[in-house]
Amino acid sequence: MAETDIEGWLDSETKVVEAPADHGDETRLWLRLLTCTTLIEAEVRRQLREEFDFTLPRFDLLAQLERAEDGMVLGEVSRRMMVSAGNLTALVERLVESGHISRTTSPTDRRVQIVALTAFGRKEFRKMADRHGDWIGALFQGLSSRDREVLMKELGKLKGSIRGALAGNA
């Protein structure tokens, strides 16, 4: 199925609606959040590919580096992006080849690689980030300012609840 065929897409939330007695409120809420996230991510991926011939993981890596003026150690990028160093290595290699980032060896430890945005990478990322903001704005246009404010507050409470539950399991 093409990503653009959203109307025909049967998501997990729809499946739950068809059998609500099989699921609690918490499961239905989690699936609603997951469905929203999946739909947004699919659209961002599509737009990045169509407008910039770029992938979301590449964009995410540039976003991490954009915040670090002097670059970052690969291990820190890996932790922030929550991906393995192995997955990151191929991504870094492609972005070095395209001129978006530079890779240098740490002067204090030759085993440590530091990656940073190049001037070209910073300029290109800025273009993509501006368009990314436009895409997200378009997806959220059906929500009023008040709706967004309430949703942020409630999702903040959910985040706190999740962190509390996870701390109790640690």
mmCIF file of N, CA and C in Angstrom, residues 42-164:
data_model
loop_
_atom_site.group_PDB
_atom_site.id
_atom_site.type_symbol
_atom_site.label_atom_id
_atom_site.label_comp_id
_atom_site.label_asym_id
_atom_site.label_seq_id
_atom_site.Cartn_x
_atom_site.Cartn_y
_atom_site.Cartn_z
ATOM 1 N N ALA A 42 5.048 9.198 8.915
ATOM 2 C CA ALA A 42 4.951 8.794 7.508
ATOM 3 C C ALA A 42 4.910 10.022 6.593
ATOM 4 N N GLU A 43 4.187 11.051 7.006
ATOM 5 C CA GLU A 43 4.102 12.261 6.188
ATOM 6 C C GLU A 43 5.438 13.008 6.172
ATOM 7 N N VAL A 44 6.107 13.098 7.302
ATOM 8 C CA VAL A 44 7.412 13.770 7.347
ATOM 9 C C VAL A 44 8.418 13.009 6.478
ATOM 10 N N ARG A 45 8.413 11.690 6.578
ATOM 11 C CA ARG A 45 9.310 10.878 5.740
ATOM 12 C C ARG A 45 9.046 11.139 4.255
ATOM 13 N N ARG A 46 7.775 11.162 3.875
ATOM 14 C CA ARG A 46 7.392 11.382 2.478
ATOM 15 C C ARG A 46 7.857 12.747 1.997
ATOM 16 N N GLN A 47 7.613 13.760 2.794
ATOM 17 C CA GLN A 47 7.982 15.116 2.401
ATOM 18 C C GLN A 47 9.503 15.274 2.283
ATOM 19 N N LEU A 48 10.242 14.737 3.238
ATOM 20 C CA LEU A 48 11.704 14.807 3.171
ATOM 21 C C LEU A 48 12.219 14.132 1.897
ATOM 22 N N ARG A 49 11.650 12.980 1.592
ATOM 23 C CA ARG A 49 12.073 12.228 0.409
ATOM 24 C C ARG A 49 11.735 13.007 -0.869
ATOM 25 N N GLU A 50 10.495 13.513 -0.945
ATOM 26 C CA GLU A 50 10.058 14.193 -2.165
ATOM 27 C C GLU A 50 10.725 15.549 -2.374
ATOM 28 N N GLU A 51 10.833 16.347 -1.327
ATOM 29 C CA GLU A 51 11.362 17.702 -1.488
ATOM 30 C C GLU A 51 12.887 17.785 -1.431
ATOM 31 N N PHE A 52 13.505 16.883 -0.680
ATOM 32 C CA PHE A 52 14.950 17.002 -0.467
ATOM 33 C C PHE A 52 15.739 15.745 -0.806
ATOM 34 N N ASP A 53 15.066 14.668 -1.211
ATOM 35 C CA ASP A 53 15.726 13.388 -1.452
ATOM 36 C C ASP A 53 16.573 13.018 -0.237
ATOM 37 N N PHE A 54 15.941 13.089 0.933
ATOM 38 C CA PHE A 54 16.613 12.896 2.215
ATOM 39 C C PHE A 54 15.775 11.951 3.058
ATOM 40 N N THR A 55 16.429 11.224 3.956
ATOM 41 C CA THR A 55 15.702 10.311 4.841
ATOM 42 C C THR A 55 15.510 10.945 6.213
ATOM 43 N N LEU A 56 14.542 10.439 6.954
ATOM 44 C CA LEU A 56 14.304 10.929 8.312
ATOM 45 C C LEU A 56 15.493 10.661 9.233
ATOM 46 N N PRO A 57 16.115 9.486 9.192
ATOM 47 C CA PRO A 57 17.286 9.285 10.059
ATOM 48 C C PRO A 57 18.414 10.280 9.759
ATOM 49 N N ARG A 58 18.633 10.615 8.493
ATOM 50 C CA ARG A 58 19.656 11.602 8.155
ATOM 51 C C ARG A 58 19.273 12.968 8.721
ATOM 52 N N PHE A 59 18.006 13.331 8.560
ATOM 53 C CA PHE A 59 17.519 14.603 9.105
ATOM 54 C C PHE A 59 17.700 14.637 10.615
ATOM 55 N N ASP A 60 17.346 13.541 11.283
ATOM 56 C CA ASP A 60 17.481 13.474 12.745
ATOM 57 C C ASP A 60 18.934 13.642 13.184
ATOM 58 N N LEU A 61 19.862 13.043 12.436
ATOM 59 C CA LEU A 61 21.283 13.188 12.767
ATOM 60 C C LEU A 61 21.717 14.644 12.606
ATOM 61 N N LEU A 62 21.310 15.277 11.511
ATOM 62 C CA LEU A 62 21.663 16.688 11.325
ATOM 63 C C LEU A 62 21.061 17.543 12.437
ATOM 64 N N ALA A 63 19.842 17.210 12.874
ATOM 65 C CA ALA A 63 19.193 17.968 13.952
ATOM 66 C C ALA A 63 20.003 17.872 15.247
ATOM 67 N N GLN A 64 20.531 16.704 15.545
ATOM 68 C CA GLN A 64 21.360 16.555 16.743
ATOM 69 C C GLN A 64 22.629 17.390 16.629
ATOM 70 N N LEU A 65 23.244 17.354 15.465
ATOM 71 C CA LEU A 65 24.497 18.081 15.269
ATOM 72 C C LEU A 65 24.290 19.586 15.202
ATOM 73 N N GLU A 66 23.144 20.015 14.771
ATOM 74 C CA GLU A 66 22.856 21.445 14.670
ATOM 75 C C GLU A 66 22.919 22.112 16.038
ATOM 76 N N ARG A 67 22.650 21.362 17.074
ATOM 77 C CA ARG A 67 22.662 21.888 18.445
ATOM 78 C C ARG A 67 24.063 21.900 19.049
ATOM 79 N N ALA A 68 25.019 21.277 18.372
ATOM 80 C CA ALA A 68 26.380 21.154 18.915
ATOM 81 C C ALA A 68 27.351 21.878 17.993
ATOM 82 N N GLU A 69 27.633 23.103 18.312
ATOM 83 C CA GLU A 69 28.476 23.965 17.469
ATOM 84 C C GLU A 69 29.828 23.321 17.134
ATOM 85 N N ASP A 70 30.437 22.655 18.115
ATOM 86 C CA ASP A 70 31.762 22.062 17.912
ATOM 87 C C ASP A 70 31.698 20.580 17.543
ATOM 88 N N GLY A 71 30.531 20.093 17.234
ATOM 89 C CA GLY A 71 30.382 18.685 16.890
ATOM 90 C C GLY A 71 30.122 17.829 18.118
ATOM 91 N N MET A 72 29.989 16.544 17.870
ATOM 92 C CA MET A 72 29.698 15.591 18.946
ATOM 93 C C MET A 72 30.470 14.303 18.732
ATOM 94 N N VAL A 73 30.775 13.655 19.822
ATOM 95 C CA VAL A 73 31.375 12.334 19.779
ATOM 96 C C VAL A 73 30.296 11.361 19.293
ATOM 97 N N LEU A 74 30.672 10.425 18.437
ATOM 98 C CA LEU A 74 29.710 9.477 17.872
ATOM 99 C C LEU A 74 28.905 8.745 18.947
ATOM 100 N N GLY A 75 29.549 8.378 20.037
ATOM 101 C CA GLY A 75 28.843 7.675 21.115
ATOM 102 C C GLY A 75 27.710 8.505 21.695
ATOM 103 N N GLU A 76 27.912 9.804 21.831
ATOM 104 C CA GLU A 76 26.873 10.689 22.355
ATOM 105 C C GLU A 76 25.731 10.822 21.353
ATOM 106 N N VAL A 77 26.054 10.921 20.083
ATOM 107 C CA VAL A 77 25.016 10.991 19.049
ATOM 108 C C VAL A 77 24.182 9.707 19.092
ATOM 109 N N SER A 78 24.856 8.592 19.224
ATOM 110 C CA SER A 78 24.184 7.298 19.288
ATOM 111 C C SER A 78 23.204 7.248 20.460
ATOM 112 N N ARG A 79 23.623 7.720 21.624
ATOM 113 C CA ARG A 79 22.748 7.735 22.805
ATOM 114 C C ARG A 79 21.555 8.665 22.597
ATOM 115 N N ARG A 80 21.820 9.856 22.077
ATOM 116 C CA ARG A 80 20.744 10.828 21.874
ATOM 117 C C ARG A 80 19.717 10.356 20.858
ATOM 118 N N MET A 81 20.182 9.674 19.817
ATOM 119 C CA MET A 81 19.265 9.205 18.784
ATOM 120 C C MET A 81 18.666 7.841 19.118
ATOM 121 N N MET A 82 19.199 7.224 20.165
ATOM 122 C CA MET A 82 18.750 5.899 20.595
ATOM 123 C C MET A 82 18.890 4.866 19.477
ATOM 124 N N VAL A 83 20.059 4.891 18.825
ATOM 125 C CA VAL A 83 20.387 3.909 17.797
ATOM 126 C C VAL A 83 21.750 3.329 18.111
ATOM 127 N N SER A 84 22.015 2.169 17.570
ATOM 128 C CA SER A 84 23.311 1.539 17.815
ATOM 129 C C SER A 84 24.406 2.267 17.043
ATOM 130 N N ALA A 85 25.610 2.132 17.528
ATOM 131 C CA ALA A 85 26.754 2.745 16.850
ATOM 132 C C ALA A 85 26.893 2.185 15.435
ATOM 133 N N GLY A 86 26.574 0.915 15.261
ATOM 134 C CA GLY A 86 26.643 0.287 13.938
ATOM 135 C C GLY A 86 25.700 0.939 12.937
ATOM 136 N N ASN A 87 24.464 1.212 13.362
ATOM 137 C CA ASN A 87 23.506 1.889 12.482
ATOM 138 C C ASN A 87 23.974 3.301 12.172
ATOM 139 N N LEU A 88 24.566 3.938 13.137
ATOM 140 C CA LEU A 88 25.005 5.322 12.988
ATOM 141 C C LEU A 88 26.193 5.436 12.035
ATOM 142 N N THR A 89 27.065 4.451 12.032
ATOM 143 C CA THR A 89 28.270 4.492 11.204
ATOM 144 C C THR A 89 27.930 4.644 9.720
ATOM 145 N N ALA A 90 26.998 3.860 9.227
ATOM 146 C CA ALA A 90 26.615 3.945 7.812
ATOM 147 C C ALA A 90 25.963 5.291 7.498
ATOM 148 N N LEU A 91 25.165 5.776 8.422
ATOM 149 C CA LEU A 91 24.499 7.067 8.258
ATOM 150 C C LEU A 91 25.534 8.192 8.187
ATOM 151 N N VAL A 92 26.490 8.163 9.086
ATOM 152 C CA VAL A 92 27.556 9.162 9.112
ATOM 153 C C VAL A 92 28.345 9.115 7.805
ATOM 154 N N GLU A 93 28.668 7.923 7.356
ATOM 155 C CA GLU A 93 29.450 7.770 6.123
ATOM 156 C C GLU A 93 28.738 8.429 4.942
ATOM 157 N N ARG A 94 27.448 8.199 4.815
ATOM 158 C CA ARG A 94 26.685 8.804 3.708
ATOM 159 C C ARG A 94 26.689 10.328 3.793
ATOM 160 N N LEU A 95 26.543 10.857 5.011
ATOM 161 C CA LEU A 95 26.495 12.315 5.183
ATOM 162 C C LEU A 95 27.867 12.963 5.020
ATOM 163 N N VAL A 96 28.927 12.232 5.313
ATOM 164 C CA VAL A 96 30.276 12.730 5.043
ATOM 165 C C VAL A 96 30.468 12.792 3.521
ATOM 166 N N GLU A 97 30.080 11.721 2.829
ATOM 167 C CA GLU A 97 30.208 11.666 1.367
ATOM 168 C C GLU A 97 29.420 12.778 0.677
ATOM 169 N N SER A 98 28.241 13.116 1.213
ATOM 170 C CA SER A 98 27.405 14.152 0.594
ATOM 171 C C SER A 98 27.842 15.564 0.983
ATOM 172 N N GLY A 99 28.783 15.668 1.928
ATOM 173 C CA GLY A 99 29.301 16.981 2.334
ATOM 174 C C GLY A 99 28.491 17.669 3.418
ATOM 175 N N HIS A 100 27.522 16.961 4.013
ATOM 176 C CA HIS A 100 26.700 17.558 5.071
ATOM 177 C C HIS A 100 27.424 17.620 6.413
ATOM 178 N N ILE A 101 28.279 16.622 6.671
ATOM 179 C CA ILE A 101 29.001 16.596 7.947
ATOM 180 C C ILE A 101 30.475 16.280 7.710
ATOM 181 N N SER A 102 31.265 16.604 8.718
ATOM 182 C CA SER A 102 32.684 16.236 8.714
ATOM 183 C C SER A 102 32.910 15.247 9.857
ATOM 184 N N ARG A 103 33.945 14.446 9.695
ATOM 185 C CA ARG A 103 34.302 13.477 10.743
ATOM 186 C C ARG A 103 35.792 13.629 11.013
ATOM 187 N N THR A 104 36.127 13.814 12.284
ATOM 188 C CA THR A 104 37.536 13.939 12.666
ATOM 189 C C THR A 104 37.815 13.015 13.845
ATOM 190 N N THR A 105 39.067 12.751 14.050
ATOM 191 C CA THR A 105 39.488 11.936 15.181
ATOM 192 C C THR A 105 39.802 12.868 16.348
ATOM 193 N N SER A 106 39.409 12.459 17.535
ATOM 194 C CA SER A 106 39.691 13.251 18.729
ATOM 195 C C SER A 106 41.204 13.393 18.916
ATOM 196 N N PRO A 107 41.665 14.598 19.239
ATOM 197 C CA PRO A 107 43.106 14.778 19.450
ATOM 198 C C PRO A 107 43.614 14.072 20.718
ATOM 199 N N THR A 108 42.704 13.760 21.645
ATOM 200 C CA THR A 108 43.126 13.127 22.899
ATOM 201 C C THR A 108 42.960 11.611 22.893
ATOM 202 N N ASP A 109 42.101 11.084 22.001
ATOM 203 C CA ASP A 109 41.883 9.642 21.940
ATOM 204 C C ASP A 109 41.563 9.268 20.497
ATOM 205 N N ARG A 110 42.499 8.647 19.821
ATOM 206 C CA ARG A 110 42.358 8.350 18.400
ATOM 207 C C ARG A 110 41.229 7.366 18.095
ATOM 208 N N ARG A 111 40.713 6.703 19.104
ATOM 209 C CA ARG A 111 39.586 5.782 18.895
ATOM 210 C C ARG A 111 38.255 6.518 18.811
ATOM 211 N N VAL A 112 38.234 7.781 19.227
ATOM 212 C CA VAL A 112 37.001 8.567 19.315
ATOM 213 C C VAL A 112 36.830 9.428 18.065
ATOM 214 N N GLN A 113 35.665 9.309 17.450
ATOM 215 C CA GLN A 113 35.327 10.097 16.261
ATOM 216 C C GLN A 113 34.411 11.255 16.663
ATOM 217 N N ILE A 114 34.668 12.424 16.091
ATOM 218 C CA ILE A 114 33.821 13.593 16.325
ATOM 219 C C ILE A 114 33.188 13.973 14.990
ATOM 220 N N VAL A 115 31.871 14.141 14.986
ATOM 221 C CA VAL A 115 31.165 14.545 13.775
ATOM 222 C C VAL A 115 30.561 15.924 13.992
ATOM 223 N N ALA A 116 30.555 16.713 12.923
ATOM 224 C CA ALA A 116 30.034 18.081 13.007
ATOM 225 C C ALA A 116 29.409 18.459 11.673
ATOM 226 N N LEU A 117 28.472 19.376 11.728
ATOM 227 C CA LEU A 117 27.887 19.906 10.502
ATOM 228 C C LEU A 117 28.926 20.737 9.757
ATOM 229 N N THR A 118 28.940 20.623 8.450
ATOM 230 C CA THR A 118 29.738 21.529 7.625
ATOM 231 C C THR A 118 28.885 22.773 7.380
ATOM 232 N N ALA A 119 29.463 23.806 6.803
ATOM 233 C CA ALA A 119 28.688 25.007 6.454
ATOM 234 C C ALA A 119 27.560 24.627 5.498
ATOM 235 N N PHE A 120 27.875 23.769 4.523
ATOM 236 C CA PHE A 120 26.860 23.285 3.593
ATOM 237 C C PHE A 120 25.759 22.528 4.334
ATOM 238 N N GLY A 121 26.156 21.635 5.248
ATOM 239 C CA GLY A 121 25.184 20.848 6.014
ATOM 240 C C GLY A 121 24.283 21.721 6.858
ATOM 241 N N ARG A 122 24.852 22.747 7.471
ATOM 242 C CA ARG A 122 24.069 23.662 8.306
ATOM 243 C C ARG A 122 23.041 24.413 7.449
ATOM 244 N N LYS A 123 23.471 24.875 6.273
ATOM 245 C CA LYS A 123 22.573 25.603 5.360
ATOM 246 C C LYS A 123 21.439 24.684 4.873
ATOM 247 N N GLU A 124 21.786 23.487 4.473
ATOM 248 C CA GLU A 124 20.781 22.536 3.982
ATOM 249 C C GLU A 124 19.831 22.111 5.100
ATOM 250 N N PHE A 125 20.383 21.877 6.289
ATOM 251 C CA PHE A 125 19.521 21.500 7.409
ATOM 252 C C PHE A 125 18.523 22.608 7.707
ATOM 253 N N ARG A 126 18.967 23.850 7.687
ATOM 254 C CA ARG A 126 18.077 24.984 7.971
ATOM 255 C C ARG A 126 16.894 24.993 7.005
ATOM 256 N N LYS A 127 17.168 24.737 5.716
ATOM 257 C CA LYS A 127 16.084 24.669 4.719
ATOM 258 C C LYS A 127 15.096 23.557 5.077
ATOM 259 N N MET A 128 15.642 22.383 5.380
ATOM 260 C CA MET A 128 14.778 21.242 5.713
ATOM 261 C C MET A 128 14.000 21.492 6.998
ATOM 262 N N ALA A 129 14.659 22.064 7.993
ATOM 263 C CA ALA A 129 14.000 22.312 9.283
ATOM 264 C C ALA A 129 12.866 23.318 9.123
ATOM 265 N N ASP A 130 13.068 24.336 8.305
ATOM 266 C CA ASP A 130 11.997 25.310 8.063
ATOM 267 C C ASP A 130 10.789 24.638 7.417
ATOM 268 N N ARG A 131 11.047 23.801 6.417
ATOM 269 C CA ARG A 131 9.950 23.090 5.747
ATOM 270 C C ARG A 131 9.300 22.090 6.711
ATOM 271 N N HIS A 132 10.106 21.438 7.534
ATOM 272 C CA HIS A 132 9.591 20.494 8.530
ATOM 273 C C HIS A 132 8.568 21.201 9.419
ATOM 274 N N GLY A 133 8.908 22.402 9.861
ATOM 275 C CA GLY A 133 7.975 23.183 10.675
ATOM 276 C C GLY A 133 6.676 23.464 9.936
ATOM 277 N N ASP A 134 6.785 23.759 8.642
ATOM 278 C CA ASP A 134 5.581 23.991 7.823
ATOM 279 C C ASP A 134 4.718 22.732 7.754
ATOM 280 N N TRP A 135 5.365 21.579 7.541
ATOM 281 C CA TRP A 135 4.608 20.323 7.430
ATOM 282 C C TRP A 135 3.881 19.992 8.728
ATOM 283 N N ILE A 136 4.578 20.150 9.841
ATOM 284 C CA ILE A 136 3.962 19.862 11.135
ATOM 285 C C ILE A 136 2.808 20.835 11.379
ATOM 286 N N GLY A 137 3.019 22.102 11.070
ATOM 287 C CA GLY A 137 1.953 23.093 11.218
ATOM 288 C C GLY A 137 0.720 22.725 10.415
ATOM 289 N N ALA A 138 0.922 22.248 9.195
ATOM 290 C CA ALA A 138 -0.212 21.849 8.352
ATOM 291 C C ALA A 138 -0.955 20.650 8.951
ATOM 292 N N LEU A 139 -0.214 19.723 9.525
ATOM 293 C CA LEU A 139 -0.848 18.539 10.114
ATOM 294 C C LEU A 139 -1.650 18.884 11.366
ATOM 295 N N PHE A 140 -1.246 19.928 12.068
ATOM 296 C CA PHE A 140 -1.915 20.324 13.308
ATOM 297 C C PHE A 140 -2.895 21.480 13.099
ATOM 298 N N GLN A 141 -3.128 21.871 11.868
ATOM 299 C CA GLN A 141 -3.961 23.043 11.597
ATOM 300 C C GLN A 141 -5.403 22.884 12.079
ATOM 301 N N GLY A 142 -5.864 21.665 12.221
ATOM 302 C CA GLY A 142 -7.228 21.425 12.683
ATOM 303 C C GLY A 142 -7.412 21.617 14.185
ATOM 304 N N LEU A 143 -6.331 21.887 14.894
ATOM 305 C CA LEU A 143 -6.401 22.107 16.338
ATOM 306 C C LEU A 143 -6.294 23.599 16.631
ATOM 307 N N SER A 144 -7.148 24.068 17.506
ATOM 308 C CA SER A 144 -7.075 25.473 17.912
ATOM 309 C C SER A 144 -5.883 25.662 18.843
ATOM 310 N N SER A 145 -5.554 26.908 19.097
ATOM 311 C CA SER A 145 -4.477 27.226 20.036
ATOM 312 C C SER A 145 -4.787 26.615 21.403
ATOM 313 N N ARG A 146 -6.014 26.706 21.814
ATOM 314 C CA ARG A 146 -6.449 26.139 23.105
ATOM 315 C C ARG A 146 -6.318 24.611 23.094
ATOM 316 N N ASP A 147 -6.724 23.978 21.990
ATOM 317 C CA ASP A 147 -6.597 22.523 21.864
ATOM 318 C C ASP A 147 -5.143 22.094 22.045
ATOM 319 N N ARG A 148 -4.237 22.811 21.382
ATOM 320 C CA ARG A 148 -2.808 22.468 21.471
ATOM 321 C C ARG A 148 -2.298 22.658 22.894
ATOM 322 N N GLU A 149 -2.745 23.720 23.551
ATOM 323 C CA GLU A 149 -2.328 24.000 24.928
ATOM 324 C C GLU A 149 -2.793 22.883 25.871
ATOM 325 N N VAL A 150 -4.042 22.483 25.743
ATOM 326 C CA VAL A 150 -4.594 21.417 26.584
ATOM 327 C C VAL A 150 -3.888 20.090 26.304
ATOM 328 N N LEU A 151 -3.681 19.801 25.031
ATOM 329 C CA LEU A 151 -3.022 18.553 24.658
ATOM 330 C C LEU A 151 -1.602 18.503 25.226
ATOM 331 N N MET A 152 -0.862 19.608 25.130
ATOM 332 C CA MET A 152 0.490 19.668 25.702
ATOM 333 C C MET A 152 0.460 19.415 27.209
ATOM 334 N N LYS A 153 -0.482 20.030 27.879
ATOM 335 C CA LYS A 153 -0.579 19.864 29.329
ATOM 336 C C LYS A 153 -0.894 18.412 29.681
ATOM 337 N N GLU A 154 -1.864 17.839 29.007
ATOM 338 C CA GLU A 154 -2.262 16.462 29.302
ATOM 339 C C GLU A 154 -1.172 15.463 28.936
ATOM 340 N N LEU A 155 -0.498 15.683 27.814
ATOM 341 C CA LEU A 155 0.600 14.788 27.445
ATOM 342 C C LEU A 155 1.768 14.932 28.413
ATOM 343 N N GLY A 156 1.942 16.127 28.969
ATOM 344 C CA GLY A 156 2.951 16.323 30.012
ATOM 345 C C GLY A 156 2.641 15.479 31.240
ATOM 346 N N LYS A 157 1.363 15.428 31.598
ATOM 347 C CA LYS A 157 0.965 14.584 32.739
ATOM 348 C C LYS A 157 1.206 13.108 32.416
ATOM 349 N N LEU A 158 0.898 12.707 31.191
ATOM 350 C CA LEU A 158 1.133 11.326 30.777
ATOM 351 C C LEU A 158 2.626 11.000 30.851
ATOM 352 N N LYS A 159 3.455 11.902 30.360
ATOM 353 C CA LYS A 159 4.901 11.703 30.410
ATOM 354 C C LYS A 159 5.373 11.521 31.856
ATOM 355 N N GLY A 160 4.860 12.343 32.767
ATOM 356 C CA GLY A 160 5.204 12.208 34.178
ATOM 357 C C GLY A 160 4.752 10.878 34.752
ATOM 358 N N SER A 161 3.564 10.452 34.362
ATOM 359 C CA SER A 161 3.038 9.169 34.826
ATOM 360 C C SER A 161 3.916 8.015 34.348
ATOM 361 N N ILE A 162 4.309 8.086 33.097
ATOM 362 C CA ILE A 162 5.162 7.027 32.528
ATOM 363 C C ILE A 162 6.510 7.007 33.238
ATOM 364 N N ARG A 163 7.107 8.180 33.404
ATOM 365 C CA ARG A 163 8.409 8.235 34.096
ATOM 366 C C ARG A 163 8.305 7.706 35.517
ATOM 367 N N GLY A 164 7.214 8.052 36.198
ATOM 368 C CA GLY A 164 7.014 7.549 37.555
ATOM 369 C C GLY A 164 6.896 6.045 37.593
#
